[in-house]
Structure formats: C-alpha cells, structure tokens
Amino acid sequence: EPEVTQTPSHQVTQMGQEVILRCVPISNHLYFYWYRQILGQKVEFLVSFYNNEISEKSEIFDDQFSVERPDGSNFTLKIRSTKLEDSAMYFCASSPREGYTFGSGTRLTVV
Amino acid sequence: SQQGEEDPQALSIQEGENATMNCSYKTSINNLQWYRQNSGRGLVHLILIRSNEREKHSGRLRVTLDTSKKSSSLLITASRAADTASYFCATAPFRPNAGKSTFGDGTTLTVKP
C-alpha cells in the first residue's frame, strides 16, 4: 500500500537553528498538508498546499515557517529559527481528493 | 471552522468488551475519518465515512455518521489489549484545497487484559 514517508524520524536542534523536515507524499496525490502535535496535546493544522501554492495556513504558520515542493516529489517544511515551543511531532499528509494518508511523523526536539 | 470533538476523553474497559467513542463537529463536511495513535507514535487511518453514508464496517470497527446531528461514533467490538491507544476523528471539507481537517482532543482508550 502506498505510504507517505517522512524523514528524519527524530531531529534534535539548537534553539535558533534552521530545520527542514522532509516528506515524500503519495505520488498521484494532489493535496499536501503539515500538521503538528505538541506532546500531550491535540493534532493542529499548520498548512495546506495545492497546485504549487499554499491554499490555507493557520495562525501557527507564521513567517518562521515555509513550505516547498522543490522537485515534484518532496514536500518540505522549513522552520527558520527554531524556538523551544516548536518542539513537537510534525506530521505530513497527502490526499488525492478525499481522505488523508499521514506519514509516521518527525519528532522535533529544540534544546 | 470545522471541529471534531471526541467524547469521552478517557475510556477504560476490560478485554472483550465493546468500546464506543463519539465525535461531534460544527459545519458541513465531505467526509469524516477516524484515526488511532499509539503513545508517541504516528496517526493510523482507521476508516473514512462519506457524508452520504450512514454506517460503515471494517473488521471489528463500526462507524456511524448522523449529518443531521453532526455527529459520528466509532464502535470497537470485542476489544483487545492491543486496541489501547488514543482515537481521533477528523473532518474534511467539500473542497480539499480549501484546507484543513480539524482534530479533536481524542479519546484515550485503555483495554485491560
């Protein structure tokens, strides 16, 4: 069964550093998403991406965040200058039109 | 915005019993999905039910959807210790490119052996 692949599975970074979280969505999907889950809290929407542009973003997705689909297969989330409160599990998801397939997540720890 | 809210927040049952979790949402949806999450792990898609469907089965899972009440329920029959996890519902809008699904806080299910 096709999968959404996320790398790395765990990343530790110093506060203020830039991180790039990578995702390979399912190849024939058209819609892409990033969600995050702070430990013990609910899954929160960050951003959706369709037709090579952001279609919706949440209040969390401020200027520190950006997304790219650089080569037609990867979908990346960049955090420019990480803060302690960015520590969370980050999930990528893709969708053909309905239903989402989530990746297994990247656990980001900012120290 | 759409919002999935699950209840109860926590449910503890004995192995073999049935577990029922409920989800309510606020606006019109295209479909509703249920996910399972083991502690600290990723989201596993369990079942999707479309707005024109009322009930769906998958193995030991039964999902119902009542669009008039804007609610859904997930029933796990003959529960096993391995079903211990958090369960979330998520709603999807009619136009996927309009954006997000919204997750609730989830129901934490504990199945005691």
PDB file of C-alpha atoms in Angstrom:
ATOM      1  CA  GLU A   1       0.000   0.000   0.000  1.00  0.00           C
ATOM      2  CA  PRO A   2       1.418   3.459  -0.865  1.00  0.00           C
ATOM      3  CA  GLU A   3       2.850   5.377   2.078  1.00  0.00           C
ATOM      4  CA  VAL A   4       3.758   8.909   2.987  1.00  0.00           C
ATOM      5  CA  THR A   5       7.384   8.881   4.061  1.00  0.00           C
ATOM      6  CA  GLN A   6       8.867  11.379   6.489  1.00  0.00           C
ATOM      7  CA  THR A   7      12.492  11.945   7.336  1.00  0.00           C
ATOM      8  CA  PRO A   8      14.131  12.147   9.750  1.00  0.00           C
ATOM      9  CA  SER A   9      12.068  10.313  12.339  1.00  0.00           C
ATOM     10  CA  HIS A  10      13.676  12.325  15.122  1.00  0.00           C
ATOM     11  CA  GLN A  11      15.654  15.554  14.967  1.00  0.00           C
ATOM     12  CA  VAL A  12      17.292  17.441  17.796  1.00  0.00           C
ATOM     13  CA  THR A  13      18.290  21.027  17.107  1.00  0.00           C
ATOM     14  CA  GLN A  14      19.598  24.019  18.988  1.00  0.00           C
ATOM     15  CA  MET A  15      17.271  26.947  19.553  1.00  0.00           C
ATOM     16  CA  GLY A  16      17.699  29.494  16.788  1.00  0.00           C
ATOM     17  CA  GLN A  17      18.816  26.952  14.192  1.00  0.00           C
ATOM     18  CA  GLU A  18      17.011  26.253  10.957  1.00  0.00           C
ATOM     19  CA  VAL A  19      15.472  22.841  10.367  1.00  0.00           C
ATOM     20  CA  ILE A  20      13.989  21.252   7.290  1.00  0.00           C
ATOM     21  CA  LEU A  21      11.538  18.418   7.684  1.00  0.00           C
ATOM     22  CA  ARG A  22      11.073  16.256   4.644  1.00  0.00           C
ATOM     23  CA  CYS A  23       8.132  14.352   3.308  1.00  0.00           C
ATOM     24  CA  VAL A  24       7.533  12.247   0.236  1.00  0.00           C
ATOM     25  CA  PRO A  25       3.784  12.196  -0.389  1.00  0.00           C
ATOM     26  CA  ILE A  26       1.998   9.515  -2.365  1.00  0.00           C
ATOM     27  CA  SER A  27       2.883  10.131  -5.982  1.00  0.00           C
ATOM     28  CA  ASN A  28      -0.542  10.689  -7.512  1.00  0.00           C
ATOM     29  CA  HIS A  29      -1.878  12.802  -4.669  1.00  0.00           C
ATOM     30  CA  LEU A  30      -2.615  16.451  -5.290  1.00  0.00           C
ATOM     31  CA  TYR A  31      -3.091  17.962  -1.844  1.00  0.00           C
ATOM     32  CA  PHE A  32      -0.441  18.162   0.815  1.00  0.00           C
ATOM     33  CA  TYR A  33      -0.548  19.137   4.455  1.00  0.00           C
ATOM     34  CA  TRP A  34       1.569  19.678   7.520  1.00  0.00           C
ATOM     35  CA  TYR A  35       0.160  19.151  10.997  1.00  0.00           C
ATOM     36  CA  ARG A  36       1.887  19.187  14.331  1.00  0.00           C
ATOM     37  CA  GLN A  37       1.208  17.713  17.734  1.00  0.00           C
ATOM     38  CA  ILE A  38       2.824  19.077  20.848  1.00  0.00           C
ATOM     39  CA  LEU A  39       3.310  16.283  23.380  1.00  0.00           C
ATOM     40  CA  GLY A  40       0.044  15.507  25.121  1.00  0.00           C
ATOM     41  CA  GLN A  41      -1.969  17.942  23.026  1.00  0.00           C
ATOM     42  CA  LYS A  42      -4.232  17.719  20.009  1.00  0.00           C
ATOM     43  CA  VAL A  43      -3.133  17.496  16.399  1.00  0.00           C
ATOM     44  CA  GLU A  44      -3.035  21.035  14.957  1.00  0.00           C
ATOM     45  CA  PHE A  45      -3.252  22.092  11.344  1.00  0.00           C
ATOM     46  CA  LEU A  46      -0.338  24.127  10.033  1.00  0.00           C
ATOM     47  CA  VAL A  47      -0.675  24.487   6.285  1.00  0.00           C
ATOM     48  CA  SER A  48      -2.232  23.003   3.156  1.00  0.00           C
ATOM     49  CA  PHE A  49      -0.644  23.084  -0.278  1.00  0.00           C
ATOM     50  CA  TYR A  50      -2.253  22.586  -3.654  1.00  0.00           C
ATOM     51  CA  ASN A  51      -1.201  23.354  -7.190  1.00  0.00           C
ATOM     52  CA  ASN A  52       2.209  24.519  -6.028  1.00  0.00           C
ATOM     53  CA  GLU A  53       0.939  27.099  -3.609  1.00  0.00           C
ATOM     54  CA  ILE A  54      -0.335  27.438  -0.095  1.00  0.00           C
ATOM     55  CA  SER A  55      -4.122  27.127  -0.046  1.00  0.00           C
ATOM     56  CA  GLU A  56      -4.626  27.691   3.656  1.00  0.00           C
ATOM     57  CA  LYS A  57      -2.488  28.255   6.727  1.00  0.00           C
ATOM     58  CA  SER A  58      -3.163  28.523  10.425  1.00  0.00           C
ATOM     59  CA  GLU A  59      -2.137  31.205  12.898  1.00  0.00           C
ATOM     60  CA  ILE A  60       0.709  28.944  13.971  1.00  0.00           C
ATOM     61  CA  PHE A  61       2.219  29.090  10.484  1.00  0.00           C
ATOM     62  CA  ASP A  62       3.927  32.451  10.838  1.00  0.00           C
ATOM     63  CA  ASP A  63       6.881  33.922   8.953  1.00  0.00           C
ATOM     64  CA  GLN A  64       9.233  31.438  10.583  1.00  0.00           C
ATOM     65  CA  PHE A  65       7.629  28.629   8.622  1.00  0.00           C
ATOM     66  CA  SER A  66       7.734  27.913   4.921  1.00  0.00           C
ATOM     67  CA  VAL A  67       6.841  25.006   2.672  1.00  0.00           C
ATOM     68  CA  GLU A  68       8.178  23.916  -0.671  1.00  0.00           C
ATOM     69  CA  ARG A  69       7.670  21.225  -3.247  1.00  0.00           C
ATOM     70  CA  PRO A  70      11.087  21.624  -4.828  1.00  0.00           C
ATOM     71  CA  ASP A  71      11.195  18.722  -7.246  1.00  0.00           C
ATOM     72  CA  GLY A  72       7.695  17.338  -7.717  1.00  0.00           C
ATOM     73  CA  SER A  73       8.165  14.528  -5.232  1.00  0.00           C
ATOM     74  CA  ASN A  74       9.423  16.007  -1.958  1.00  0.00           C
ATOM     75  CA  PHE A  75       7.372  18.312   0.236  1.00  0.00           C
ATOM     76  CA  THR A  76       9.351  20.170   2.859  1.00  0.00           C
ATOM     77  CA  LEU A  77       8.602  22.222   5.941  1.00  0.00           C
ATOM     78  CA  LYS A  78      11.272  24.699   6.963  1.00  0.00           C
ATOM     79  CA  ILE A  79      11.459  26.413  10.322  1.00  0.00           C
ATOM     80  CA  ARG A  80      13.917  29.283  10.034  1.00  0.00           C
ATOM     81  CA  SER A  81      14.832  29.978  13.633  1.00  0.00           C
ATOM     82  CA  THR A  82      13.548  27.316  15.962  1.00  0.00           C
ATOM     83  CA  LYS A  83      12.139  28.101  19.374  1.00  0.00           C
ATOM     84  CA  LEU A  84      11.712  25.788  22.325  1.00  0.00           C
ATOM     85  CA  GLU A  85       7.953  25.793  21.766  1.00  0.00           C
ATOM     86  CA  ASP A  86       8.441  24.365  18.267  1.00  0.00           C
ATOM     87  CA  SER A  87       9.253  21.030  19.895  1.00  0.00           C
ATOM     88  CA  ALA A  88       6.534  18.714  18.658  1.00  0.00           C
ATOM     89  CA  MET A  89       5.698  15.825  16.399  1.00  0.00           C
ATOM     90  CA  TYR A  90       5.265  17.063  12.834  1.00  0.00           C
ATOM     91  CA  PHE A  91       3.045  15.071  10.509  1.00  0.00           C
ATOM     92  CA  CYS A  92       2.895  15.331   6.757  1.00  0.00           C
ATOM     93  CA  ALA A  93      -0.258  14.171   4.959  1.00  0.00           C
ATOM     94  CA  SER A  94      -1.353  13.907   1.376  1.00  0.00           C
ATOM     95  CA  SER A  95      -4.718  13.391  -0.249  1.00  0.00           C
ATOM     96  CA  PRO A  96      -5.947  12.524  -3.746  1.00  0.00           C
ATOM     97  CA  ARG A  97      -9.170  14.402  -3.138  1.00  0.00           C
ATOM     98  CA  GLU A  98     -10.725  12.900  -0.038  1.00  0.00           C
ATOM     99  CA  GLY A  99      -9.194  11.094   2.848  1.00  0.00           C
ATOM    100  CA  TYR A 100      -5.726  11.703   4.150  1.00  0.00           C
ATOM    101  CA  THR A 101      -2.728   9.467   4.394  1.00  0.00           C
ATOM    102  CA  PHE A 102      -0.398  10.560   7.163  1.00  0.00           C
ATOM    103  CA  GLY A 103       3.277   9.901   7.479  1.00  0.00           C
ATOM    104  CA  SER A 104       4.642   8.473  10.698  1.00  0.00           C
ATOM    105  CA  GLY A 105       5.914  11.871  11.771  1.00  0.00           C
ATOM    106  CA  THR A 106       9.142  13.644  12.660  1.00  0.00           C
ATOM    107  CA  ARG A 107       9.737  14.284  16.326  1.00  0.00           C
ATOM    108  CA  LEU A 108      11.459  17.666  16.592  1.00  0.00           C
ATOM    109  CA  THR A 109      13.193  18.484  19.847  1.00  0.00           C
ATOM    110  CA  VAL A 110      14.524  22.010  20.265  1.00  0.00           C
ATOM    111  CA  VAL A 111      17.072  22.397  23.046  1.00  0.00           C
TER     112      VAL A 111
ATOM    113  CA  SER B   1     -14.067  26.318  11.188  1.00  0.00           C
ATOM    114  CA  GLN B   2     -14.880  22.665  11.401  1.00  0.00           C
ATOM    115  CA  GLN B   3     -14.067  20.965  14.620  1.00  0.00           C
ATOM    116  CA  GLY B   4     -14.051  17.345  15.694  1.00  0.00           C
ATOM    117  CA  GLU B   5     -14.647  16.876  19.369  1.00  0.00           C
ATOM    118  CA  GLU B   6     -14.499  13.417  20.836  1.00  0.00           C
ATOM    119  CA  ASP B   7     -16.091  12.086  23.946  1.00  0.00           C
ATOM    120  CA  PRO B   8     -15.457  10.583  26.351  1.00  0.00           C
ATOM    121  CA  GLN B   9     -11.957  11.913  26.921  1.00  0.00           C
ATOM    122  CA  ALA B  10     -10.934   8.641  28.528  1.00  0.00           C
ATOM    123  CA  LEU B  11     -12.423   5.187  28.464  1.00  0.00           C
ATOM    124  CA  SER B  12     -11.244   2.121  30.367  1.00  0.00           C
ATOM    125  CA  ILE B  13     -12.720  -1.303  29.653  1.00  0.00           C
ATOM    126  CA  GLN B  14     -11.936  -4.992  30.033  1.00  0.00           C
ATOM    127  CA  GLU B  15     -10.700  -7.071  27.148  1.00  0.00           C
ATOM    128  CA  GLY B  16     -13.624  -8.498  25.225  1.00  0.00           C
ATOM    129  CA  GLU B  17     -15.951  -5.594  25.940  1.00  0.00           C
ATOM    130  CA  ASN B  18     -17.096  -3.125  23.312  1.00  0.00           C
ATOM    131  CA  ALA B  19     -15.842   0.462  23.244  1.00  0.00           C
ATOM    132  CA  THR B  20     -17.861   3.344  21.855  1.00  0.00           C
ATOM    133  CA  MET B  21     -16.423   6.767  21.161  1.00  0.00           C
ATOM    134  CA  ASN B  22     -18.293   9.763  19.854  1.00  0.00           C
ATOM    135  CA  CYS B  23     -17.328  12.738  17.735  1.00  0.00           C
ATOM    136  CA  SER B  24     -19.229  15.965  17.110  1.00  0.00           C
ATOM    137  CA  TYR B  25     -18.453  18.643  14.566  1.00  0.00           C
ATOM    138  CA  LYS B  26     -19.811  22.028  13.636  1.00  0.00           C
ATOM    139  CA  THR B  27     -20.014  22.576   9.892  1.00  0.00           C
ATOM    140  CA  SER B  28     -20.869  20.634   6.745  1.00  0.00           C
ATOM    141  CA  ILE B  29     -18.375  18.002   5.758  1.00  0.00           C
ATOM    142  CA  ASN B  30     -17.435  15.867   2.790  1.00  0.00           C
ATOM    143  CA  ASN B  31     -16.214  13.012   4.921  1.00  0.00           C
ATOM    144  CA  LEU B  32     -15.138  12.120   8.414  1.00  0.00           C
ATOM    145  CA  GLN B  33     -12.227   9.924   9.333  1.00  0.00           C
ATOM    146  CA  TRP B  34     -11.157   8.104  12.434  1.00  0.00           C
ATOM    147  CA  TYR B  35      -7.519   7.654  13.377  1.00  0.00           C
ATOM    148  CA  ARG B  36      -5.665   5.730  16.040  1.00  0.00           C
ATOM    149  CA  GLN B  37      -2.473   6.909  17.689  1.00  0.00           C
ATOM    150  CA  ASN B  38      -0.357   4.802  19.966  1.00  0.00           C
ATOM    151  CA  SER B  39       1.539   6.811  22.557  1.00  0.00           C
ATOM    152  CA  GLY B  40       4.173   8.987  20.921  1.00  0.00           C
ATOM    153  CA  ARG B  41       3.644   7.414  17.517  1.00  0.00           C
ATOM    154  CA  GLY B  42       2.085   8.365  14.194  1.00  0.00           C
ATOM    155  CA  LEU B  43      -1.532   8.546  13.124  1.00  0.00           C
ATOM    156  CA  VAL B  44      -3.010   5.393  11.676  1.00  0.00           C
ATOM    157  CA  HIS B  45      -6.015   5.806   9.415  1.00  0.00           C
ATOM    158  CA  LEU B  46      -8.826   3.502  10.505  1.00  0.00           C
ATOM    159  CA  ILE B  47     -11.873   4.305   8.454  1.00  0.00           C
ATOM    160  CA  LEU B  48     -13.409   7.050   6.308  1.00  0.00           C
ATOM    161  CA  ILE B  49     -17.119   7.616   6.049  1.00  0.00           C
ATOM    162  CA  ARG B  50     -18.581   9.929   3.446  1.00  0.00           C
ATOM    163  CA  SER B  51     -21.349  12.415   4.129  1.00  0.00           C
ATOM    164  CA  ASN B  52     -23.846  10.344   2.122  1.00  0.00           C
ATOM    165  CA  GLU B  53     -23.107   7.197   4.124  1.00  0.00           C
ATOM    166  CA  ARG B  54     -24.705   6.340   7.432  1.00  0.00           C
ATOM    167  CA  GLU B  55     -22.742   3.334   8.571  1.00  0.00           C
ATOM    168  CA  LYS B  56     -19.531   1.605   7.645  1.00  0.00           C
ATOM    169  CA  HIS B  57     -17.783  -1.513   8.881  1.00  0.00           C
ATOM    170  CA  SER B  58     -14.183  -2.592   8.815  1.00  0.00           C
ATOM    171  CA  GLY B  59     -13.314  -5.729  10.742  1.00  0.00           C
ATOM    172  CA  ARG B  60     -14.151  -5.073  14.396  1.00  0.00           C
ATOM    173  CA  LEU B  61     -14.816  -1.398  13.707  1.00  0.00           C
ATOM    174  CA  ARG B  62     -18.214   0.109  13.072  1.00  0.00           C
ATOM    175  CA  VAL B  63     -18.608   3.800  12.308  1.00  0.00           C
ATOM    176  CA  THR B  64     -21.872   5.676  12.086  1.00  0.00           C
ATOM    177  CA  LEU B  65     -22.489   9.166  10.816  1.00  0.00           C
ATOM    178  CA  ASP B  66     -25.501  11.346  11.522  1.00  0.00           C
ATOM    179  CA  THR B  67     -25.155  14.504   9.460  1.00  0.00           C
ATOM    180  CA  SER B  68     -28.364  15.974  10.904  1.00  0.00           C
ATOM    181  CA  LYS B  69     -26.814  15.856  14.372  1.00  0.00           C
ATOM    182  CA  LYS B  70     -23.299  16.470  13.097  1.00  0.00           C
ATOM    183  CA  SER B  71     -22.002  13.506  14.990  1.00  0.00           C
ATOM    184  CA  SER B  72     -20.232  10.225  14.439  1.00  0.00           C
ATOM    185  CA  SER B  73     -19.492   7.224  16.590  1.00  0.00           C
ATOM    186  CA  LEU B  74     -16.772   4.610  16.478  1.00  0.00           C
ATOM    187  CA  LEU B  75     -17.538   1.210  17.950  1.00  0.00           C
ATOM    188  CA  ILE B  76     -14.768  -1.300  18.562  1.00  0.00           C
ATOM    189  CA  THR B  77     -16.202  -4.723  19.265  1.00  0.00           C
ATOM    190  CA  ALA B  78     -14.542  -7.490  21.240  1.00  0.00           C
ATOM    191  CA  SER B  79     -11.731  -5.185  22.314  1.00  0.00           C
ATOM    192  CA  ARG B  80      -8.167  -6.384  22.803  1.00  0.00           C
ATOM    193  CA  ALA B  81      -5.309  -5.025  24.887  1.00  0.00           C
ATOM    194  CA  ALA B  82      -3.649  -4.011  21.602  1.00  0.00           C
ATOM    195  CA  ASP B  83      -6.533  -1.584  20.961  1.00  0.00           C
ATOM    196  CA  THR B  84      -5.180   0.600  23.783  1.00  0.00           C
ATOM    197  CA  ALA B  85      -4.483   3.946  22.097  1.00  0.00           C
ATOM    198  CA  SER B  86      -5.884   7.414  21.515  1.00  0.00           C
ATOM    199  CA  TYR B  87      -8.606   7.709  18.914  1.00  0.00           C
ATOM    200  CA  PHE B  88      -9.278  10.880  16.947  1.00  0.00           C
ATOM    201  CA  CYS B  89     -11.893  11.947  14.461  1.00  0.00           C
ATOM    202  CA  ALA B  90     -11.092  14.426  11.712  1.00  0.00           C
ATOM    203  CA  THR B  91     -13.488  16.110   9.336  1.00  0.00           C
ATOM    204  CA  ALA B  92     -12.722  17.012   5.733  1.00  0.00           C
ATOM    205  CA  PRO B  93     -14.316  19.915   3.860  1.00  0.00           C
ATOM    206  CA  PHE B  94     -16.012  19.575   0.495  1.00  0.00           C
ATOM    207  CA  ARG B  95     -13.126  21.211  -1.280  1.00  0.00           C
ATOM    208  CA  PRO B  96      -9.843  19.623  -0.201  1.00  0.00           C
ATOM    209  CA  ASN B  97      -7.841  22.543  -1.449  1.00  0.00           C
ATOM    210  CA  ALA B  98      -9.865  24.772   0.829  1.00  0.00           C
ATOM    211  CA  GLY B  99      -7.722  23.304   3.538  1.00  0.00           C
ATOM    212  CA  LYS B 100      -7.690  21.599   6.736  1.00  0.00           C
ATOM    213  CA  SER B 101      -9.196  18.885   8.712  1.00  0.00           C
ATOM    214  CA  THR B 102      -9.585  19.652  12.357  1.00  0.00           C
ATOM    215  CA  PHE B 103      -8.816  17.100  15.019  1.00  0.00           C
ATOM    216  CA  GLY B 104     -10.309  16.924  18.457  1.00  0.00           C
ATOM    217  CA  ASP B 105      -8.516  16.097  21.686  1.00  0.00           C
ATOM    218  CA  GLY B 106      -9.167  12.419  21.165  1.00  0.00           C
ATOM    219  CA  THR B 107     -10.459   9.632  23.335  1.00  0.00           C
ATOM    220  CA  THR B 108      -7.840   7.680  25.248  1.00  0.00           C
ATOM    221  CA  LEU B 109      -8.897   4.055  25.330  1.00  0.00           C
ATOM    222  CA  THR B 110      -7.372   1.621  27.803  1.00  0.00           C
ATOM    223  CA  VAL B 111      -8.214  -2.041  27.382  1.00  0.00           C
ATOM    224  CA  LYS B 112      -7.249  -4.103  30.409  1.00  0.00           C
ATOM    225  CA  PRO B 113      -6.250  -7.713  29.813  1.00  0.00           C
TER     226      PRO B 113
END
